[in-house]
Short mmCIF file of C-alpha atoms in Angstrom, two decimals:
data_model
loop_
_atom_site.label_atom_id
_atom_site.label_comp_id
_atom_site.label_asym_id
_atom_site.label_seq_id
_atom_site.Cartn_x
_atom_site.Cartn_y
_atom_site.Cartn_z
CA MET A 986 -0.14 6.78 21.03
CA HIS A 987 -0.38 4.06 18.37
CA LYS A 988 1.64 4.51 15.21
CA ALA A 989 0.82 3.90 11.55
CA VAL A 990 3.72 3.32 9.15
CA ILE A 991 2.77 3.98 5.53
CA MET A 992 5.30 3.17 2.80
CA GLY A 993 4.87 4.49 -0.73
CA VAL A 994 3.76 8.07 -0.07
CA GLY A 995 3.98 10.46 -2.90
CA PRO A 996 1.95 13.52 -4.05
CA ASP A 997 -0.94 14.87 -2.10
CA ARG A 998 -3.58 13.50 -4.48
CA GLY A 999 -2.13 9.99 -4.36
CA LEU A 1000 -3.26 6.95 -2.38
CA GLY A 1001 -0.31 6.98 0.01
CA ALA A 1002 -0.78 10.58 1.06
CA GLN A 1003 -4.52 10.21 1.50
CA LEU A 1004 -4.04 7.10 3.62
CA CYS A 1005 -1.71 9.12 5.84
CA LYS A 1006 -4.31 11.85 6.31
CA ARG A 1007 -7.17 9.44 6.99
CA PHE A 1008 -5.38 7.47 9.66
CA ALA A 1009 -4.08 10.65 11.33
CA LYS A 1010 -7.77 11.57 11.65
CA GLU A 1011 -8.34 8.15 13.21
CA GLY A 1012 -5.92 9.27 15.99
CA LEU A 1013 -2.77 7.48 14.99
CA HIS A 1014 0.67 9.09 14.77
CA VAL A 1015 1.48 8.57 11.08
CA VAL A 1016 5.00 7.89 9.80
CA ALA A 1017 4.99 8.79 6.08
CA ALA A 1018 7.71 6.98 4.14
CA GLY A 1019 8.74 7.30 0.55
CA ARG A 1020 11.52 8.44 -1.81
CA THR A 1021 10.72 12.17 -2.15
CA PRO A 1022 11.33 14.22 1.02
CA ALA A 1023 9.41 17.29 -0.29
CA SER A 1024 6.24 15.24 -0.84
CA LEU A 1025 6.55 13.59 2.58
CA ASP A 1026 7.08 16.90 4.34
CA ALA A 1027 4.05 18.43 2.60
CA VAL A 1028 1.82 15.56 3.82
CA VAL A 1029 3.15 15.88 7.40
CA ALA A 1030 2.58 19.61 7.34
CA ASP A 1031 -1.03 19.16 6.28
CA ILE A 1032 -1.65 16.60 8.96
CA GLU A 1033 -0.17 18.84 11.65
CA ARG A 1034 -2.14 21.89 10.49
CA ALA A 1035 -5.30 19.73 10.90
CA GLY A 1036 -4.29 18.86 14.45
CA GLY A 1037 -2.88 15.41 13.78
CA LYS A 1038 0.45 13.84 14.57
CA ALA A 1039 2.94 12.80 11.83
CA SER A 1040 6.54 12.55 10.84
CA SER A 1041 8.37 11.71 7.63
CA PHE A 1042 11.16 9.35 6.73
CA ALA A 1043 12.82 9.15 3.30
CA ALA A 1044 13.54 5.59 2.39
CA ASP A 1045 13.94 3.16 -0.53
CA ALA A 1046 11.48 0.31 -0.14
CA THR A 1047 13.99 -2.14 -1.75
CA THR A 1048 16.88 -1.38 0.64
CA GLU A 1049 16.79 -3.56 3.81
CA ALA A 1050 18.55 -1.00 5.99
CA ASP A 1051 16.17 1.77 4.89
CA VAL A 1052 13.06 -0.25 5.72
CA ALA A 1053 14.49 -1.29 9.08
CA ALA A 1054 15.30 2.34 9.79
CA VAL A 1055 11.76 3.47 9.09
CA PHE A 1056 10.48 1.10 11.80
CA GLU A 1057 13.23 2.03 14.21
CA HIS A 1058 12.08 5.63 13.71
CA ALA A 1059 8.52 4.69 14.42
CA GLY A 1060 9.32 2.80 17.62
CA PRO A 1061 7.54 -0.15 19.24
CA ASP A 1062 3.96 1.00 19.17
CA VAL A 1063 3.23 0.28 15.52
CA ASP A 1064 -0.44 -0.69 15.27
CA LEU A 1065 -0.86 -0.31 11.49
CA ALA A 1066 1.54 -0.80 8.62
CA ILE A 1067 0.55 -0.22 4.98
CA TYR A 1068 2.71 -1.12 1.98
CA ASN A 1069 1.68 1.02 -0.97
CA ALA A 1070 4.92 1.04 -3.04
CA GLY A 1071 5.11 0.04 -6.65
CA ASN A 1072 4.12 1.49 -9.98
CA ASN A 1073 2.86 -0.23 -13.14
CA THR A 1074 5.59 -1.73 -15.27
CA PRO A 1075 4.23 -2.54 -18.77
CA GLY A 1076 6.16 -4.45 -21.41
CA ARG A 1077 6.22 -7.48 -23.65
CA ILE A 1078 8.15 -10.44 -22.11
CA LEU A 1079 9.95 -11.22 -25.39
CA GLU A 1080 11.42 -7.75 -25.53
CA MET A 1081 11.99 -7.24 -21.75
CA GLU A 1082 15.38 -6.67 -20.20
CA ALA A 1083 16.15 -8.79 -17.16
CA ASP A 1084 16.95 -5.81 -14.93
CA TYR A 1085 13.59 -4.23 -15.76
CA PHE A 1086 11.76 -7.39 -14.74
CA GLU A 1087 13.91 -7.64 -11.57
CA LYS A 1088 13.26 -4.05 -10.59
CA SER A 1089 9.54 -4.55 -10.78
CA TRP A 1090 9.78 -7.61 -8.54
CA ARG A 1091 12.06 -5.84 -6.09
CA VAL A 1092 9.81 -2.79 -5.62
CA VAL A 1093 6.54 -4.73 -5.36
CA CYS A 1094 7.28 -8.13 -3.88
CA TYR A 1095 10.72 -7.95 -2.28
CA GLY A 1096 9.98 -4.60 -0.80
CA GLY A 1097 6.68 -5.93 0.54
CA PHE A 1098 8.60 -8.81 2.22
CA LEU A 1099 11.09 -6.38 3.89
CA PHE A 1100 8.25 -4.13 5.06
CA GLY A 1101 6.02 -6.95 6.30
CA ARG A 1102 8.79 -8.63 8.18
CA GLU A 1103 9.86 -5.50 9.98
CA ALA A 1104 6.23 -4.75 10.87
CA LEU A 1105 5.82 -8.24 12.29
CA ARG A 1106 8.91 -7.82 14.42
CA ARG A 1107 7.20 -4.92 16.16
CA MET A 1108 3.70 -6.39 16.32
CA VAL A 1109 4.13 -10.07 17.25
CA PRO A 1110 5.64 -9.33 20.68
CA ARG A 1111 2.56 -7.20 21.47
CA LYS A 1112 0.17 -9.73 19.83
CA ARG A 1113 -1.72 -7.04 17.96
CA GLY A 1114 -1.45 -5.02 14.76
CA THR A 1115 -2.67 -4.77 11.18
CA ILE A 1116 -0.61 -5.00 8.00
CA LEU A 1117 -2.21 -4.05 4.69
CA PHE A 1118 -0.84 -4.38 1.18
CA THR A 1119 -1.95 -2.52 -1.95
CA GLY A 1120 -2.77 -4.94 -4.73
CA ALA A 1121 -4.17 -4.68 -8.27
CA SER A 1122 -6.12 -6.69 -10.75
CA ALA A 1123 -2.67 -7.89 -11.80
CA SER A 1124 -2.47 -9.69 -8.44
CA LEU A 1125 -5.15 -12.09 -9.64
CA ARG A 1126 -4.51 -12.76 -13.30
CA GLY A 1127 -1.90 -12.48 -16.02
CA ARG A 1128 -2.35 -9.99 -18.83
CA ALA A 1129 -0.51 -9.58 -22.09
CA GLY A 1130 1.94 -6.78 -22.00
CA TYR A 1131 2.27 -6.73 -18.20
CA GLY A 1132 4.25 -9.86 -17.39
CA ALA A 1133 6.62 -8.10 -14.98
CA PHE A 1134 3.88 -6.29 -13.08
CA ASN A 1135 1.55 -9.29 -13.04
CA SER A 1136 4.16 -11.62 -11.53
CA ALA A 1137 5.33 -8.98 -9.00
CA LYS A 1138 1.79 -8.29 -7.75
CA ALA A 1139 0.82 -11.94 -7.65
CA GLY A 1140 3.92 -12.72 -5.62
CA LEU A 1141 3.02 -9.97 -3.21
CA ARG A 1142 -0.49 -11.31 -2.79
CA THR A 1143 0.67 -14.85 -1.99
CA LEU A 1144 3.29 -13.48 0.37
CA ALA A 1145 0.58 -11.47 2.16
CA GLN A 1146 -1.65 -14.54 2.34
CA ALA A 1147 1.10 -16.67 3.79
CA MET A 1148 1.80 -13.90 6.32
CA ALA A 1149 -1.85 -13.79 7.27
CA LYS A 1150 -1.99 -17.49 7.86
CA GLU A 1151 1.32 -17.61 9.81
CA ASN A 1152 0.59 -14.65 12.06
CA GLY A 1153 -3.22 -14.50 12.47
CA PRO A 1154 -3.04 -16.85 15.50
CA GLU A 1155 -0.62 -14.40 17.03
CA GLY A 1156 -3.09 -11.55 16.82
CA ILE A 1157 -1.83 -9.92 13.55
CA HIS A 1158 -4.40 -9.05 10.93
CA VAL A 1159 -2.88 -9.08 7.38
CA GLY A 1160 -5.01 -7.81 4.51
CA HIS A 1161 -4.75 -7.19 0.78
CA VAL A 1162 -6.64 -4.52 -1.16
CA VAL A 1163 -7.16 -5.22 -4.87
CA VAL A 1164 -7.42 -1.87 -6.69
CA ASP A 1165 -8.98 -2.88 -10.00
CA GLY A 1166 -8.50 0.14 -12.27
CA ALA A 1167 -6.97 3.54 -12.55
CA VAL A 1168 -7.07 5.81 -9.45
CA TYR A 1169 -8.35 9.33 -9.77
CA GLY A 1170 -5.25 11.08 -8.48
CA GLU A 1171 -2.41 13.29 -9.62
CA LYS A 1172 -0.56 10.72 -11.71
CA ILE A 1173 -3.64 9.82 -13.84
CA ARG A 1174 -4.59 13.47 -14.27
CA LYS A 1175 -1.12 14.28 -15.53
CA ARG A 1176 -1.05 11.31 -17.87
CA PHE A 1177 -4.56 11.73 -19.27
CA PRO A 1178 -5.67 15.29 -19.86
CA ASP A 1179 -9.25 14.14 -20.24
CA ALA A 1180 -9.33 12.35 -16.87
CA ASP A 1181 -11.76 14.90 -15.31
CA ALA A 1182 -14.31 14.03 -17.98
CA ARG A 1183 -13.88 10.28 -17.33
CA GLN A 1184 -14.32 10.31 -13.53
CA ASP A 1185 -17.09 7.70 -13.67
CA ARG A 1186 -14.51 5.24 -15.01
CA ILE A 1187 -11.71 6.07 -12.60
CA ILE A 1188 -11.67 4.84 -8.97
CA ASP A 1189 -12.23 7.48 -6.27
CA ILE A 1190 -9.26 7.72 -3.86
CA GLU A 1191 -11.48 8.40 -0.85
CA GLY A 1192 -13.45 5.28 -1.68
CA ILE A 1193 -10.28 3.18 -1.72
CA VAL A 1194 -9.11 4.64 1.59
CA GLU A 1195 -12.42 3.61 3.12
CA CYS A 1196 -11.52 -0.05 2.37
CA TYR A 1197 -8.28 0.25 4.36
CA ALA A 1198 -10.13 1.87 7.22
CA PHE A 1199 -12.73 -0.96 7.14
CA LEU A 1200 -10.02 -3.62 7.31
CA TYR A 1201 -8.23 -1.82 10.17
CA ARG A 1202 -11.43 -1.60 12.28
CA GLN A 1203 -12.43 -5.23 11.83
CA HIS A 1204 -13.03 -7.36 14.97
CA HIS A 1205 -10.56 -10.24 15.40
CA LYS A 1206 -13.48 -12.73 15.19
CA ALA A 1207 -14.49 -11.45 11.73
CA TRP A 1208 -11.31 -10.67 9.78
CA SER A 1209 -11.17 -10.35 5.97
CA PHE A 1210 -7.99 -11.09 4.10
CA GLU A 1211 -8.97 -9.37 0.86
CA VAL A 1212 -11.21 -6.56 -0.40
CA ASP A 1213 -11.46 -5.51 -4.05
CA VAL A 1214 -12.59 -2.13 -5.26
CA ARG A 1215 -13.55 -0.94 -8.77
CA THR A 1216 -15.94 1.47 -10.48
CA SER A 1217 -19.45 0.27 -11.36
CA LEU A 1218 -18.40 0.40 -15.02
CA GLU A 1219 -15.23 -1.72 -14.73
CA SER A 1220 -15.36 -4.98 -16.68
CA TRP A 1221 -14.15 -7.74 -14.43
#
């Protein structure tokens, strides 16, 4: 049974958890990885109740040993790996502490490197597999007040692009999903009490998940590196 390793899994109405559920329905054994065991176990329980296969693994995306252990737990048959870790880190550069900037880079870019490398180590010998990274509008342009997040996400995008070019000839499909806007999930609903009334301006989680499924299903003679997704009202 092929495995899917998904890093950055949190609450049920979050992108990571919904990716887990979708790919379990696609017939993959899902390994849900993240920092909160209770959230991971809840996702696994839901998948198993629906007849799917899943397991959880608590790990820090910025710790090399943890990331390696996630893939050791998954075993050799990893066919899909998704890196979804990293939250927005706003702040003015002039007033920013160095460790704050470094932490943003470590979670988004350095963690993506560790994850991608470990996925490649399982996929390249088999000459097949798909690695997908969650990006943002910050991946493509700098924005005032978001210097740490912009640079981290841009670094992740160019890392993913280099990985795609290095390993495409070896049968590995590497893709990047630009999520351009707020996601209609638990975090946004907690942060903005009026989120329900603004649904037309917030990106639908299921719609985003469809982009990952589309990339995973692509034929090797028609691969895409990048897909971007936003609402019809988003200014871009």
